[in-house]
Tab-separated table of C-alpha atoms and ligand atoms in Angstrom:
chain	number	residue	atom	x	y	z
A	1	MET	CA	2.643	8.557	46.202
A	2	LEU	CA	1.167	5.082	46.225
A	3	ASP	CA	3.225	2.068	47.186
A	4	PRO	CA	2.973	-0.270	44.137
A	5	ASN	CA	2.973	-3.266	46.509
A	6	GLN	CA	0.154	-1.851	48.581
A	7	PRO	CA	-2.984	-4.006	48.490
A	8	LEU	CA	-5.416	-1.254	47.527
A	9	GLU	CA	-8.591	-3.270	48.173
A	10	ALA	CA	-7.460	-4.208	51.698
A	11	GLU	CA	-6.614	-0.567	52.471
A	12	ILE	CA	-9.974	0.669	51.167
A	13	ASN	CA	-11.735	-1.972	53.284
A	14	ARG	CA	-9.758	-0.935	56.362
A	15	LEU	CA	-10.541	2.761	55.839
A	16	ARG	CA	-14.211	1.990	55.194
A	17	ARG	CA	-14.425	0.270	58.610
A	18	GLU	CA	-12.379	2.962	60.359
A	19	MET	CA	-14.492	5.804	58.968
A	20	ASN	CA	-17.808	3.946	59.179
A	21	ALA	CA	-18.245	4.870	55.519
A	22	VAL	CA	-20.541	3.572	52.813
A	23	ILE	CA	-19.164	3.403	49.253
A	24	LEU	CA	-21.839	4.109	46.646
A	25	ALA	CA	-21.063	3.539	42.960
A	26	HIS	CA	-22.881	4.234	39.710
A	27	TYR	CA	-23.060	1.558	37.004
A	28	TYR	CA	-20.711	3.612	34.788
A	29	GLN	CA	-17.780	3.321	37.203
A	30	GLU	CA	-14.814	1.099	36.362
A	31	ASP	CA	-15.240	-2.602	37.211
A	32	ASP	CA	-12.979	-2.650	40.303
A	33	ILE	CA	-14.875	0.244	41.864
A	34	GLN	CA	-18.219	-1.469	41.239
A	35	ASP	CA	-16.821	-4.645	42.836
A	36	ILE	CA	-15.639	-2.936	46.026
A	37	ALA	CA	-18.706	-0.694	46.499
A	38	ASP	CA	-21.294	-1.427	49.190
A	39	PHE	CA	-23.987	-0.571	46.712
A	40	VAL	CA	-24.098	-0.124	42.905
A	41	GLY	CA	-27.104	1.493	41.277
A	42	ASP	CA	-28.703	4.079	39.006
A	43	SER	CA	-29.170	7.741	39.968
A	44	LEU	CA	-32.447	7.121	41.796
A	45	ASP	CA	-31.191	4.059	43.708
A	46	LEU	CA	-28.102	5.997	44.788
A	47	ALA	CA	-30.139	9.025	45.942
A	48	ARG	CA	-32.396	6.682	47.926
A	49	LYS	CA	-29.422	4.921	49.513
A	50	ALA	CA	-27.795	8.261	50.358
A	51	ALA	CA	-31.047	9.478	51.958
A	52	THR	CA	-31.329	6.463	54.262
A	53	THR	CA	-27.758	5.457	55.118
A	54	THR	CA	-26.693	5.246	58.744
A	55	ALA	CA	-22.976	5.502	57.871
A	56	ASP	CA	-21.010	8.538	59.067
A	57	ALA	CA	-19.468	9.211	55.659
A	58	ILE	CA	-20.595	8.660	52.068
A	59	VAL	CA	-17.873	7.964	49.515
A	60	PHE	CA	-19.569	8.679	46.210
A	61	CYS	CA	-18.112	6.990	43.144
A	62	GLY	CA	-20.061	8.757	40.459
A	63	VAL	CA	-20.177	12.316	39.170
A	64	LYS	CA	-20.414	15.557	41.106
A	65	PHE	CA	-24.148	16.197	40.700
A	66	MET	CA	-24.798	12.762	42.264
A	67	ALA	CA	-22.514	13.477	45.224
A	68	GLU	CA	-24.205	16.871	45.629
A	69	GLY	CA	-27.550	15.105	45.818
A	70	ALA	CA	-26.186	12.881	48.605
A	71	LYS	CA	-24.922	15.933	50.505
A	72	ILE	CA	-28.201	17.846	50.076
A	73	LEU	CA	-30.144	14.867	51.459
A	74	ASN	CA	-27.589	14.374	54.248
A	75	PRO	CA	-26.124	17.794	55.101
A	76	THR	CA	-24.444	16.663	58.328
A	77	LYS	CA	-22.556	13.760	56.789
A	78	ARG	CA	-19.122	13.914	55.186
A	79	VAL	CA	-19.419	13.268	51.433
A	80	LEU	CA	-16.232	12.428	49.528
A	81	LEU	CA	-15.853	12.232	45.737
A	82	PRO	CA	-12.609	10.646	44.454
A	83	ASP	CA	-12.221	13.311	41.726
A	84	MET	CA	-13.971	16.674	42.094
A	85	ASN	CA	-13.612	17.272	38.325
A	86	ALA	CA	-16.094	14.483	37.616
A	87	GLY	CA	-18.732	16.740	36.078
A	88	CYS	CA	-21.419	16.055	33.475
A	89	SER	CA	-22.061	17.591	30.045
A	90	LEU	CA	-25.759	17.916	30.839
A	91	GLU	CA	-24.932	19.944	33.936
A	92	ASP	CA	-22.526	22.104	31.874
A	93	SER	CA	-25.189	22.689	29.232
A	94	CYS	CA	-27.483	24.395	31.754
A	95	PRO	CA	-25.805	27.376	33.486
A	96	PRO	CA	-27.949	28.562	36.425
A	97	ALA	CA	-28.159	32.249	35.382
A	98	ALA	CA	-29.328	31.401	31.851
A	99	PHE	CA	-31.773	28.861	33.254
A	100	ALA	CA	-33.220	31.443	35.684
A	101	LYS	CA	-33.893	33.768	32.691
A	102	PHE	CA	-35.501	30.930	30.717
A	103	LYS	CA	-37.713	30.094	33.683
A	104	ALA	CA	-38.740	33.767	34.028
A	105	GLN	CA	-39.901	33.714	30.388
A	106	HIS	CA	-42.374	30.920	31.287
A	107	PRO	CA	-43.812	32.083	34.620
A	108	ASP	CA	-46.878	29.800	34.538
A	109	HIS	CA	-44.808	26.621	33.929
A	110	ILE	CA	-43.866	24.030	36.511
A	111	VAL	CA	-40.134	23.213	36.319
A	112	VAL	CA	-39.348	19.499	36.056
A	113	THR	CA	-35.598	18.940	36.005
A	114	TYR	CA	-33.519	15.866	35.312
A	115	ILE	CA	-31.233	15.071	38.261
A	116	ASN	CA	-28.195	15.582	35.940
A	117	CYS	CA	-27.857	19.291	36.794
A	118	SER	CA	-26.133	21.537	39.332
A	119	ALA	CA	-27.426	22.190	42.854
A	120	GLU	CA	-28.190	25.785	41.708
A	121	VAL	CA	-30.444	24.524	38.908
A	122	LYS	CA	-32.084	22.069	41.310
A	123	ALA	CA	-32.835	25.030	43.581
A	124	LEU	CA	-34.660	26.715	40.645
A	125	SER	CA	-36.771	23.591	40.028
A	126	ASP	CA	-40.107	22.336	41.352
A	127	ILE	CA	-39.529	18.592	40.941
A	128	ILE	CA	-36.398	16.581	40.161
A	129	VAL	CA	-36.676	13.366	38.135
A	130	THR	CA	-34.368	10.592	36.980
A	131	SER	CA	-34.775	8.447	33.894
A	132	THR	CA	-36.303	5.747	36.126
A	133	ASN	CA	-39.162	7.850	37.511
A	134	ALA	CA	-39.609	10.726	35.004
A	135	GLU	CA	-42.576	9.249	33.131
A	136	HIS	CA	-44.330	8.212	36.360
A	137	ILE	CA	-43.859	11.678	37.898
A	138	ILE	CA	-44.886	13.638	34.785
A	139	ARG	CA	-48.112	11.599	34.610
A	140	GLN	CA	-48.984	12.895	38.117
A	141	ILE	CA	-48.871	16.558	36.995
A	142	PRO	CA	-52.370	17.885	36.098
A	143	GLU	CA	-53.044	17.888	32.319
A	144	ASN	CA	-53.622	21.650	32.156
A	145	GLN	CA	-50.335	22.511	33.923
A	146	PRO	CA	-47.646	23.626	31.425
A	147	ILE	CA	-44.198	22.111	32.014
A	148	ILE	CA	-40.574	23.150	31.436
A	149	PHE	CA	-38.292	20.110	31.132
A	150	ALA	CA	-34.507	20.560	31.480
A	151	PRO	CA	-31.706	20.012	30.703
A	152	ASP	CA	-31.775	16.937	28.387
A	153	LYS	CA	-33.670	17.628	25.149
A	154	PHE	CA	-33.520	13.979	24.011
A	155	LEU	CA	-34.921	12.605	27.263
A	156	GLY	CA	-37.487	15.444	27.121
A	157	SER	CA	-38.580	14.516	23.564
A	158	TYR	CA	-38.776	10.843	24.528
A	159	LEU	CA	-40.995	11.719	27.522
A	160	MET	CA	-43.220	13.937	25.367
A	161	LYS	CA	-43.820	10.969	23.060
A	162	LYS	CA	-44.434	8.544	25.927
A	163	THR	CA	-46.791	10.764	27.927
A	164	GLY	CA	-48.382	12.812	25.120
A	165	ARG	CA	-47.509	15.963	27.118
A	166	ASP	CA	-46.266	19.057	25.358
A	167	MET	CA	-43.254	20.401	27.292
A	168	VAL	CA	-40.931	23.358	26.772
A	169	LEU	CA	-37.453	21.807	26.487
A	170	TRP	CA	-34.033	23.134	27.465
A	171	ASN	CA	-31.462	22.480	24.738
A	172	GLY	CA	-28.982	20.214	26.585
A	173	THR	CA	-27.440	16.863	25.647
A	174	CYS	CA	-25.215	14.131	27.057
A	175	ILE	CA	-21.982	13.931	25.056
A	176	VAL	CA	-21.880	10.144	25.469
A	177	HIS	CA	-25.396	9.270	24.343
A	178	GLU	CA	-25.681	11.859	21.560
A	179	ARG	CA	-22.636	10.363	19.810
A	180	PHE	CA	-23.930	6.873	19.121
A	181	SER	CA	-23.910	6.446	15.372
A	182	GLU	CA	-27.019	5.246	13.538
A	183	GLN	CA	-24.836	3.965	10.692
A	184	GLU	CA	-22.629	1.909	13.052
A	185	LEU	CA	-25.687	0.625	14.903
A	186	VAL	CA	-27.224	-0.634	11.656
A	187	LYS	CA	-23.940	-2.403	10.793
A	188	LEU	CA	-23.847	-4.056	14.233
A	189	LYS	CA	-27.509	-5.068	13.944
A	190	THR	CA	-26.795	-6.696	10.566
A	191	ARG	CA	-23.942	-8.693	12.123
A	192	HIS	CA	-26.069	-9.743	15.126
A	193	PRO	CA	-29.625	-9.934	13.799
A	194	LYS	CA	-30.974	-11.778	16.863
A	195	ALA	CA	-29.643	-9.223	19.361
A	196	TYR	CA	-32.020	-7.116	21.413
A	197	ILE	CA	-31.194	-3.428	21.050
A	198	ILE	CA	-31.396	-1.690	24.423
A	199	ALA	CA	-30.924	2.069	24.826
A	200	HIS	CA	-30.868	4.816	27.448
A	201	PRO	CA	-33.410	7.613	26.792
A	202	GLU	CA	-30.571	10.178	26.661
A	203	CYS	CA	-29.959	8.841	23.112
A	204	PRO	CA	-31.401	10.795	20.164
A	205	GLU	CA	-34.584	9.656	18.409
A	206	ASP	CA	-32.645	8.308	15.366
A	207	ILE	CA	-31.100	5.732	17.749
A	208	LEU	CA	-34.119	5.111	20.007
A	209	LYS	CA	-36.289	4.154	17.012
A	210	TYR	CA	-34.275	0.887	16.680
A	211	ALA	CA	-34.524	-0.061	20.364
A	212	HIS	CA	-36.501	-3.072	21.619
A	213	HIS	CA	-36.255	-1.580	25.097
A	214	VAL	CA	-35.603	1.992	26.275
A	215	GLY	CA	-34.905	2.727	29.938
A	216	SER	CA	-32.641	3.917	32.719
A	217	THR	CA	-29.480	1.959	33.525
A	218	SER	CA	-31.329	-0.182	36.099
A	219	SER	CA	-34.164	-0.804	33.658
A	220	LEU	CA	-31.700	-1.940	30.944
A	221	LEU	CA	-30.024	-4.263	33.450
A	222	ARG	CA	-33.400	-5.700	34.471
A	223	PHE	CA	-34.343	-6.307	30.810
A	224	THR	CA	-31.138	-8.303	30.234
A	225	LYS	CA	-31.877	-10.446	33.312
A	226	GLU	CA	-35.397	-11.101	32.066
A	227	HIS	CA	-34.003	-12.452	28.750
A	228	PRO	CA	-31.288	-14.930	29.779
A	229	GLY	CA	-29.144	-16.572	27.101
A	230	SER	CA	-29.725	-13.706	24.632
A	231	GLU	CA	-27.608	-11.206	22.697
A	232	PHE	CA	-27.773	-7.483	23.391
A	233	ILE	CA	-26.518	-4.361	21.632
A	234	VAL	CA	-26.065	-1.883	24.478
A	235	LEU	CA	-26.573	1.835	23.796
A	236	THR	CA	-25.430	3.384	27.012
A	237	GLU	CA	-22.093	3.829	28.778
A	238	PRO	CA	-20.351	0.425	28.655
A	239	GLY	CA	-19.506	0.403	32.396
A	240	ILE	CA	-22.884	-1.244	32.992
A	241	ILE	CA	-21.895	-4.282	30.892
A	242	HIS	CA	-19.828	-5.445	33.887
A	243	GLN	CA	-23.044	-5.964	35.900
A	244	MET	CA	-24.856	-7.419	32.889
A	245	ARG	CA	-22.120	-10.050	32.370
A	246	GLN	CA	-22.056	-10.927	36.064
A	247	GLN	CA	-25.828	-11.245	36.317
A	248	SER	CA	-26.388	-13.020	32.956
A	249	PRO	CA	-23.245	-15.091	32.281
A	250	GLY	CA	-24.927	-16.993	29.438
A	251	SER	CA	-25.715	-13.848	27.411
A	252	MET	CA	-23.623	-11.881	24.886
A	253	PHE	CA	-23.223	-8.108	25.061
A	254	TYR	CA	-22.028	-5.807	22.270
A	255	GLU	CA	-20.972	-2.214	22.897
A	256	ALA	CA	-22.459	0.147	20.338
A	257	PRO	CA	-19.789	2.382	18.805
A	258	GLY	CA	-19.863	6.150	18.570
A	259	ILE	CA	-19.325	8.081	15.351
A	260	VAL	CA	-16.300	6.521	13.625
A	261	GLY	CA	-13.644	9.047	12.641
A	262	SER	CA	-14.820	11.707	15.100
A	263	ALA	CA	-12.370	13.447	17.437
A	264	CYS	CA	-13.003	11.289	20.516
A	265	VAL	CA	-11.087	8.059	20.988
A	266	SER	CA	-13.853	6.186	22.770
A	267	CYS	CA	-17.040	8.174	22.304
A	268	ASN	CA	-19.284	5.830	24.269
A	269	THR	CA	-17.214	6.092	27.470
A	270	CYS	CA	-18.152	8.879	29.895
A	271	PRO	CA	-14.963	10.918	30.419
A	272	PHE	CA	-16.346	12.304	33.684
A	273	MET	CA	-17.358	9.005	35.279
A	274	LYS	CA	-14.026	7.481	34.325
A	275	LEU	CA	-12.048	10.167	36.210
A	276	ASN	CA	-12.621	8.119	39.361
A	277	THR	CA	-10.083	5.315	39.802
A	278	MET	CA	-9.302	2.824	42.557
A	279	GLU	CA	-6.186	4.850	43.419
A	280	LYS	CA	-8.189	8.062	43.787
A	281	LEU	CA	-10.841	6.213	45.796
A	282	TYR	CA	-8.179	5.018	48.217
A	283	LEU	CA	-6.499	8.436	48.435
A	284	CYS	CA	-9.741	10.327	49.065
A	285	MET	CA	-10.573	7.962	51.945
A	286	LYS	CA	-7.056	8.175	53.341
A	287	ASN	CA	-6.790	11.985	53.126
A	288	LYS	CA	-10.525	12.766	53.656
A	289	THR	CA	-10.400	14.967	50.592
A	290	PRO	CA	-11.769	16.071	48.186
A	291	GLU	CA	-14.809	16.624	50.388
A	292	LEU	CA	-17.960	18.023	48.850
A	293	THR	CA	-19.336	21.137	50.527
A	294	LEU	CA	-22.279	23.351	49.606
A	295	ALA	CA	-23.697	26.527	51.116
A	296	PRO	CA	-26.473	25.674	53.631
A	297	ALA	CA	-28.994	28.026	51.942
A	298	LEU	CA	-28.359	26.392	48.560
A	299	MET	CA	-28.818	22.926	50.063
A	300	ASP	CA	-32.090	24.000	51.695
A	301	ALA	CA	-33.409	25.373	48.388
A	302	ALA	CA	-32.373	22.274	46.423
A	303	ARG	CA	-33.695	19.790	48.995
A	304	ALA	CA	-37.430	20.450	48.464
A	305	PRO	CA	-37.498	19.446	44.755
A	306	LEU	CA	-35.340	16.389	45.510
A	307	ALA	CA	-37.587	15.367	48.406
A	308	ARG	CA	-40.615	15.826	46.113
A	309	MET	CA	-38.987	13.388	43.673
A	310	LEU	CA	-38.543	10.762	46.402
A	311	GLU	CA	-42.200	11.210	47.492
A	312	MET	CA	-43.575	10.989	43.939
A	313	SER	CA	-41.475	7.997	42.800
A	314	GLN	CA	-42.906	4.509	42.607
A	315	PRO	CA	-41.958	2.459	45.648
A	316	LYS	CA	-38.943	0.247	44.929
B	1	13P	P1	-29.350	6.553	35.252
B	1	13P	O1	-30.176	7.261	36.266
B	1	13P	O2	-30.172	5.818	34.242
B	1	13P	O3	-28.357	5.659	35.923
B	1	13P	O4	-28.557	7.642	34.392
B	1	13P	C1	-27.467	8.357	34.862
B	1	13P	C2	-26.690	8.971	33.772
B	1	13P	O5	-25.848	9.809	33.983
B	1	13P	C3	-26.953	8.532	32.433
B	1	13P	O6	-26.047	9.094	31.567
B	2	SF4	FE1	-23.392	13.140	32.262
B	2	SF4	FE2	-23.628	11.724	30.034
B	2	SF4	FE3	-21.633	11.176	31.700
B	2	SF4	FE4	-24.166	10.560	32.368
B	2	SF4	S1	-22.968	9.676	30.711
B	2	SF4	S2	-22.656	11.551	33.672
B	2	SF4	S3	-25.274	12.267	31.438
B	2	SF4	S4	-21.949	13.092	30.560
């Protein structure tokens, strides 16, 4: 049980010093977690930080596939995740056994996989990508080399358009980005005609066609900083608006709604990312659990495609 009078921030700071831990947080985490983290970033930034940290422990405030990446790149370090149920619908959409069969049906294809997948699927892949580096990495693959892209079909279609490459796509989606409503977006655009529309490439084409800028979370954040004093309709998880408001206080940000009347209460919020809370962050540091562990052979197999991603990415 937590003491309601306990100053949570002070306790987390004390434990961070005691454990020599680094707290890494994704932009979709709740505001308080972003504020207390040592570093906030997109999937690529966080993988890079995890690969180079000198801390003894990594406390990963994100989803499980991200924490797994940190562990794979740092097998001797303790990696804690405040809630081990923080999964990802893209990971769920790509079960390793089915993916192995799919891969076997395309034996001459190179397997390029979005980082939003399990360690088992990473181990079946040749190169991992994130939405920040995917286009840059795909452009380095020889023209005559056929490609499988998994698991996000919308990011895959977007990349096919951008690069002109024909790729065989796995049929996976992100439940947050696929639910933005074109009808609601058009209504919002009519109310705010001067607003820039900015979207993550996990959104479907019927949403991306309205966007002035498409990019990863860090790319969307950069775009807002480059256009100070503007209005933005944001088509990604609204957690990132915290950073956007802090970094561009003179701008206005509007959350794009999901499909009105659908079963979810807040369709644009990632239910997995939001499982982490300040209380769970404190408790995981205090109790040193839940700790992420993976079989050494699996980590070895998944490390090569992740390391290839870091080598092939543009320097920061
Ligand atoms: P980014 O790499 O753009 O931060 O994306 C992570 C993610 O899960 C998007 O839904
Ligand atoms: Fe996965 Fe989508 Fe949540 Fe990102 S926003 S972690 S892709 S479910």
